[in-house]
Coordinates of C-alpha atoms in Angstrom, one line a residue:
X1 CA 3.0 11.0 -0.2
X2 CA 3.7 7.9 1.8
X3 CA 4.1 4.7 -0.1
X4 CA 1.7 1.9 0.9
X5 CA 3.4 -1.1 2.5
X6 CA 4.3 -3.7 -0.1
X7 CA 2.3 -6.5 1.4
X8 CA -0.7 -4.5 2.8
X9 CA -3.1 -5.7 0.2
X10 CA -2.4 -9.4 0.8
X11 CA -2.2 -9.0 4.6
X12 CA -5.6 -7.2 4.7
X13 CA -7.2 -9.8 2.6
X14 CA -5.9 -12.5 5.0
X15 CA -7.3 -10.6 8.0
X16 CA -10.6 -10.1 6.3
X17 CA -10.8 -13.7 5.4
X18 CA -10.1 -14.6 9.0
X19 CA -12.9 -12.3 10.1
X20 CA -15.3 -14.0 7.7
X21 CA -14.4 -17.4 9.1
X22 CA -15.0 -16.0 12.6
X23 CA -18.4 -14.8 11.7
X24 CA -19.3 -18.3 10.3
X25 CA -18.2 -19.8 13.6
X26 CA -20.2 -17.3 15.7
X27 CA -23.3 -17.7 13.6
X28 CA -23.1 -21.4 14.4
X29 CA -23.0 -20.6 18.1
X30 CA -19.5 -22.1 18.6
X31 CA -16.7 -20.8 20.7
X32 CA -13.1 -21.0 19.3
X33 CA -12.4 -23.8 21.8
X34 CA -15.5 -25.8 20.8
X35 CA -14.7 -25.5 17.1
X36 CA -11.1 -26.5 17.7
X37 CA -12.2 -29.6 19.7
X38 CA -14.6 -30.7 17.0
X39 CA -12.0 -30.4 14.3
X40 CA -9.2 -32.0 16.4
X41 CA -7.1 -28.8 16.5
X42 CA -5.5 -26.7 19.2
X43 CA -7.5 -23.6 20.2
X44 CA -4.6 -21.5 19.1
X45 CA -4.9 -22.7 15.5
X46 CA -8.5 -21.3 15.3
X47 CA -7.2 -18.0 16.8
X48 CA -4.3 -17.8 14.3
X49 CA -6.6 -18.4 11.4
X50 CA -9.2 -15.9 12.5
X51 CA -6.5 -13.3 13.0
X52 CA -5.0 -13.9 9.6
X53 CA -1.7 -15.1 11.0
X54 CA -2.0 -18.7 9.7
X55 CA -3.4 -19.6 6.3
X56 CA -5.9 -22.5 6.4
X57 CA -5.6 -25.4 4.0
X58 CA -8.5 -26.4 1.7
X59 CA -9.1 -29.3 4.1
X60 CA -9.2 -27.0 7.1
X61 CA -11.9 -25.0 5.3
X62 CA -14.0 -28.1 4.6
X63 CA -13.8 -29.1 8.3
X64 CA -14.6 -25.5 9.4
X65 CA -17.6 -25.2 7.2
X66 CA -18.9 -28.7 8.1
X67 CA -18.5 -28.2 11.9
X68 CA -20.2 -24.8 11.6
X69 CA -23.2 -26.3 9.7
X70 CA -22.3 -24.3 6.6
X71 CA -21.0 -26.9 4.0
X72 CA -22.7 -24.9 1.2
X73 CA -20.0 -22.2 1.7
X74 CA -17.1 -24.6 1.3
X75 CA -16.5 -24.0 -2.5
X76 CA -16.7 -20.2 -2.1
X77 CA -14.3 -20.3 0.9
X78 CA -11.7 -22.4 -1.0
X79 CA -12.0 -20.1 -4.1
X80 CA -11.5 -17.0 -1.9
X81 CA -8.4 -18.7 -0.3
X82 CA -6.9 -19.4 -3.7
X83 CA -7.4 -15.8 -4.8
X84 CA -5.7 -14.5 -1.6
X85 CA -2.8 -16.8 -2.1
X86 CA -2.4 -15.5 -5.6
X87 CA -2.0 -11.9 -4.4
X88 CA 1.7 -12.4 -3.5
X89 CA 3.6 -15.1 -5.3
X90 CA 7.3 -15.7 -4.5
X91 CA 9.6 -15.8 -7.5
X92 CA 10.7 -19.4 -6.8
X93 CA 7.0 -20.5 -7.0
X94 CA 6.1 -18.3 -10.0
X95 CA 9.2 -19.4 -11.9
X96 CA 9.4 -23.0 -11.0
X97 CA 8.2 -23.9 -14.5
X98 CA 10.7 -21.6 -16.1
X99 CA 10.8 -18.0 -17.3
X100 CA 8.7 -18.7 -20.3
X101 CA 5.8 -20.1 -18.3
X102 CA 6.1 -17.3 -15.8
X103 CA 5.8 -14.7 -18.6
X104 CA 2.9 -16.6 -20.1
X105 CA 1.1 -16.5 -16.8
X106 CA 0.8 -12.7 -16.9
X107 CA -0.2 -12.4 -20.6
X108 CA -4.0 -12.5 -19.9
X109 CA -3.9 -9.2 -18.0
X110 CA -1.9 -7.6 -20.8
X111 CA -4.4 -8.9 -23.4
X112 CA -7.4 -7.5 -21.7
X113 CA -5.9 -4.1 -20.7
X114 CA -6.5 -1.0 -22.8
X115 CA -4.7 1.6 -20.7
X116 CA -1.2 0.9 -19.3
X117 CA 0.6 3.0 -16.9
X118 CA 4.1 2.1 -15.7
X119 CA 6.9 3.6 -13.6
X120 CA 10.4 2.3 -13.2
X121 CA 13.2 3.8 -11.1
X122 CA 15.9 1.3 -12.3
X123 CA 15.0 -0.5 -15.6
X124 CA 13.5 0.2 -19.0
X125 CA 9.9 -1.2 -18.7
X126 CA 9.1 -4.3 -20.6
X127 CA 6.7 -2.8 -23.1
X128 CA 9.4 -0.6 -24.6
X129 CA 12.4 -2.9 -24.4
X130 CA 14.4 -4.1 -27.3
X131 CA 14.8 -7.8 -27.7
X132 CA 18.5 -7.6 -26.9
X133 CA 17.8 -5.6 -23.7
X134 CA 15.1 -8.1 -22.6
X135 CA 17.5 -11.0 -23.3
X136 CA 20.2 -9.5 -21.2
X137 CA 17.9 -8.9 -18.3
X138 CA 16.4 -12.4 -18.4
X139 CA 19.8 -14.0 -18.6
X140 CA 20.9 -12.1 -15.5
X141 CA 17.6 -13.1 -13.8
X142 CA 18.1 -16.8 -14.7
X143 CA 21.7 -16.7 -13.4
X144 CA 20.8 -15.0 -10.1
X145 CA 18.0 -17.4 -9.3
X146 CA 19.5 -20.6 -10.7
X147 CA 16.7 -21.1 -13.3
X148 CA 16.7 -23.4 -16.3
X149 CA 17.9 -21.7 -19.5
X150 CA 14.6 -21.0 -21.3
X151 CA 15.4 -17.4 -21.9
X152 CA 14.7 -17.5 -25.6
X153 CA 11.2 -18.8 -25.0
X154 CA 10.6 -16.0 -22.5
X155 CA 11.9 -13.5 -25.0
X156 CA 9.3 -14.7 -27.5
X157 CA 6.5 -14.2 -25.0
X158 CA 7.8 -10.7 -24.3
X159 CA 7.8 -10.0 -28.1
X160 CA 4.1 -10.8 -28.2
X161 CA 3.5 -8.0 -25.8
X162 CA 5.3 -5.5 -28.1
X163 CA 2.6 -6.0 -30.7
X164 CA 0.1 -4.3 -28.4
X165 CA 2.0 -1.0 -28.9
X166 CA 0.7 -0.9 -32.5
X167 CA -3.0 -1.5 -31.6
X168 CA -5.0 1.7 -31.9
X169 CA -7.2 0.9 -28.9
X170 CA -4.2 0.7 -26.4
X171 CA -2.3 3.4 -24.7
X172 CA 1.0 3.2 -22.8
X173 CA 2.1 5.9 -20.4
X174 CA 5.7 5.2 -19.4
X175 CA 7.6 7.0 -16.7
X176 CA 11.3 6.3 -15.9
X177 CA 13.9 8.0 -13.8
X178 CA 16.8 9.6 -15.8
X179 CA 19.3 7.3 -14.0
X180 CA 17.6 4.4 -15.9
X181 CA 19.2 5.8 -19.1
X182 CA 22.6 5.4 -17.6
X183 CA 22.2 1.9 -16.1
X184 CA 23.9 -0.4 -18.7
X185 CA 22.2 -3.7 -19.2
X186 CA 24.0 -6.3 -21.4
X187 CA 26.8 -4.2 -22.8
X188 CA 27.2 -0.8 -24.4
X189 CA 26.0 -2.0 -27.8
X190 CA 22.8 -3.4 -26.2
X191 CA 22.3 -0.3 -24.2
X192 CA 22.9 2.0 -27.2
X193 CA 20.3 0.0 -29.2
X194 CA 17.8 0.3 -26.3
X195 CA 18.3 4.1 -26.1
X196 CA 17.9 4.5 -29.8
X197 CA 14.7 2.4 -29.7
X198 CA 13.3 4.7 -26.9
X199 CA 13.7 7.6 -29.3
X200 CA 11.8 5.7 -31.9
X201 CA 9.0 4.3 -29.8
X202 CA 8.4 7.6 -28.1
X203 CA 7.0 8.8 -31.4
X204 CA 4.3 6.2 -31.6
X205 CA 0.8 7.6 -31.1
X206 CA 0.0 4.9 -28.5
X207 CA 3.1 5.8 -26.3
X208 CA 3.7 8.7 -23.9
X209 CA 7.2 8.7 -22.5
X210 CA 8.2 10.8 -19.5
X211 CA 11.6 11.0 -17.9
X212 CA 12.1 12.3 -14.3
X213 CA 15.3 14.4 -14.6
X214 CA 18.2 14.1 -12.2
X215 CA 18.3 17.1 -9.9
X216 CA 14.6 17.7 -10.0
X217 CA 12.9 18.7 -6.7
X218 CA 11.4 15.5 -5.5
X219 CA 9.9 16.8 -2.2
X220 CA 6.3 16.2 -3.5
X221 CA 7.0 12.8 -4.8
X222 CA 10.2 10.8 -4.2
X223 CA 11.2 7.7 -6.2
X224 CA 9.1 4.7 -5.3
X225 CA 8.9 1.0 -6.2
X226 CA 8.6 -0.2 -9.8
X227 CA 4.9 -0.7 -10.7
X228 CA 2.4 -1.3 -13.5
X229 CA -1.3 -0.1 -13.5
X230 CA -3.6 -2.1 -15.8
X231 CA -6.6 0.0 -16.6
X232 CA -8.1 0.8 -13.1
X233 CA -8.4 -2.9 -12.3
X234 CA -5.1 -4.1 -11.1
X235 CA -1.6 -3.0 -10.0
X236 CA 1.5 -5.3 -10.2
X237 CA 4.7 -4.7 -8.3
X238 CA 7.9 -6.6 -8.8
X239 CA 9.7 -7.0 -5.5
X240 CA 13.0 -8.7 -4.7
X241 CA 11.2 -11.6 -3.1
X242 CA 8.2 -12.0 -5.4
X243 CA 5.3 -10.6 -7.5
X244 CA 2.6 -8.6 -5.9
X245 CA -0.9 -8.2 -7.3
X246 CA -3.1 -5.4 -6.0
X247 CA -6.8 -5.4 -6.8
X248 CA -8.2 -3.3 -3.9
X249 CA -9.7 -0.1 -5.3
X250 CA -8.3 2.1 -2.5
X251 CA -4.8 0.8 -3.1
X252 CA -5.1 1.0 -6.9
X253 CA -6.1 4.7 -6.4
X254 CA -3.0 5.3 -4.3
X255 CA -0.8 4.0 -7.1
X256 CA -2.7 6.1 -9.7
X257 CA -2.2 9.2 -7.5
X258 CA 1.5 8.4 -7.2
X259 CA 1.7 8.0 -11.0
X260 CA 0.0 11.3 -11.6
X261 CA 2.4 13.1 -9.1
X262 CA 5.4 11.5 -10.8
X263 CA 4.1 12.6 -14.2
X264 CA 4.0 16.2 -13.0
X265 CA 7.8 16.1 -12.4
X266 CA 8.6 14.3 -15.7
X267 CA 9.6 15.9 -18.9
X268 CA 8.1 14.7 -22.2
X269 CA 8.5 15.3 -25.9
X270 CA 11.6 17.1 -27.0
X271 CA 13.1 17.6 -23.5
X272 CA 12.8 13.9 -22.9
X273 CA 14.4 13.0 -26.2
X274 CA 17.3 15.4 -25.4
X275 CA 18.0 13.4 -22.2
X276 CA 18.0 10.2 -24.1
X277 CA 20.3 11.6 -26.7
X278 CA 22.7 12.9 -24.0
X279 CA 22.8 9.5 -22.4
X280 CA 23.5 7.9 -25.8
X281 CA 26.3 10.4 -26.4
X282 CA 27.9 9.6 -23.0
X283 CA 27.6 5.9 -23.7
X284 CA 29.3 6.1 -27.0

């Protein structure tokens, strides 16, 4: 199954927003040139905005609505623009207040979600990490991105998430590639503790842990990007450059289908625990 382009959701939203602005202009009986002239812009700016190639500012939208005789739509247009801008957030913008605040910003979606599905091809997912594993990952992130050292604050926020594992109304379906078990984060002691914790947490009634074995036939579903599905309402993908939020039902369905296909390949229960135990033996 082909993987949807990483930025398709945000790009489509920008194009759709441009189309909406074009419809407002046409309803007012204005050409692109006439609108540009009345706003004091170049005609190409109107074209770029309507084609989703240039994001308008809030002031641009106020001018657009006013010149098109639709000032009553200004507030809604600005709110829509802010929502679109939030679909893809670069790490430097998301983390400019530090790692703790970045982690706090995503807590609301965790708190309102009842069904979690996550897949990772390279790391143990956050919901089933030990504190030491989380700390090692965040220290590496802070060093790579030149961030202030507020790792301990971010770890505390992550620990709040772990409490959700013990709430009866929440379920966590976790899929990881077997190679994740061999990727040492921190040091061997940290990794050994993490593998041991996976054995423990896999026994929780709220957690379903699946491991995609090395050597399995992946023709039907190759490894894809790391993603989280929150109920059927939202998908988040962590990219090298930033944090992608997907809310379009069609794209959420694509990730749900990918998760289901990955789950068909994964082993669970005793076979999964054997893979963890083997990785622990190799580590030791």
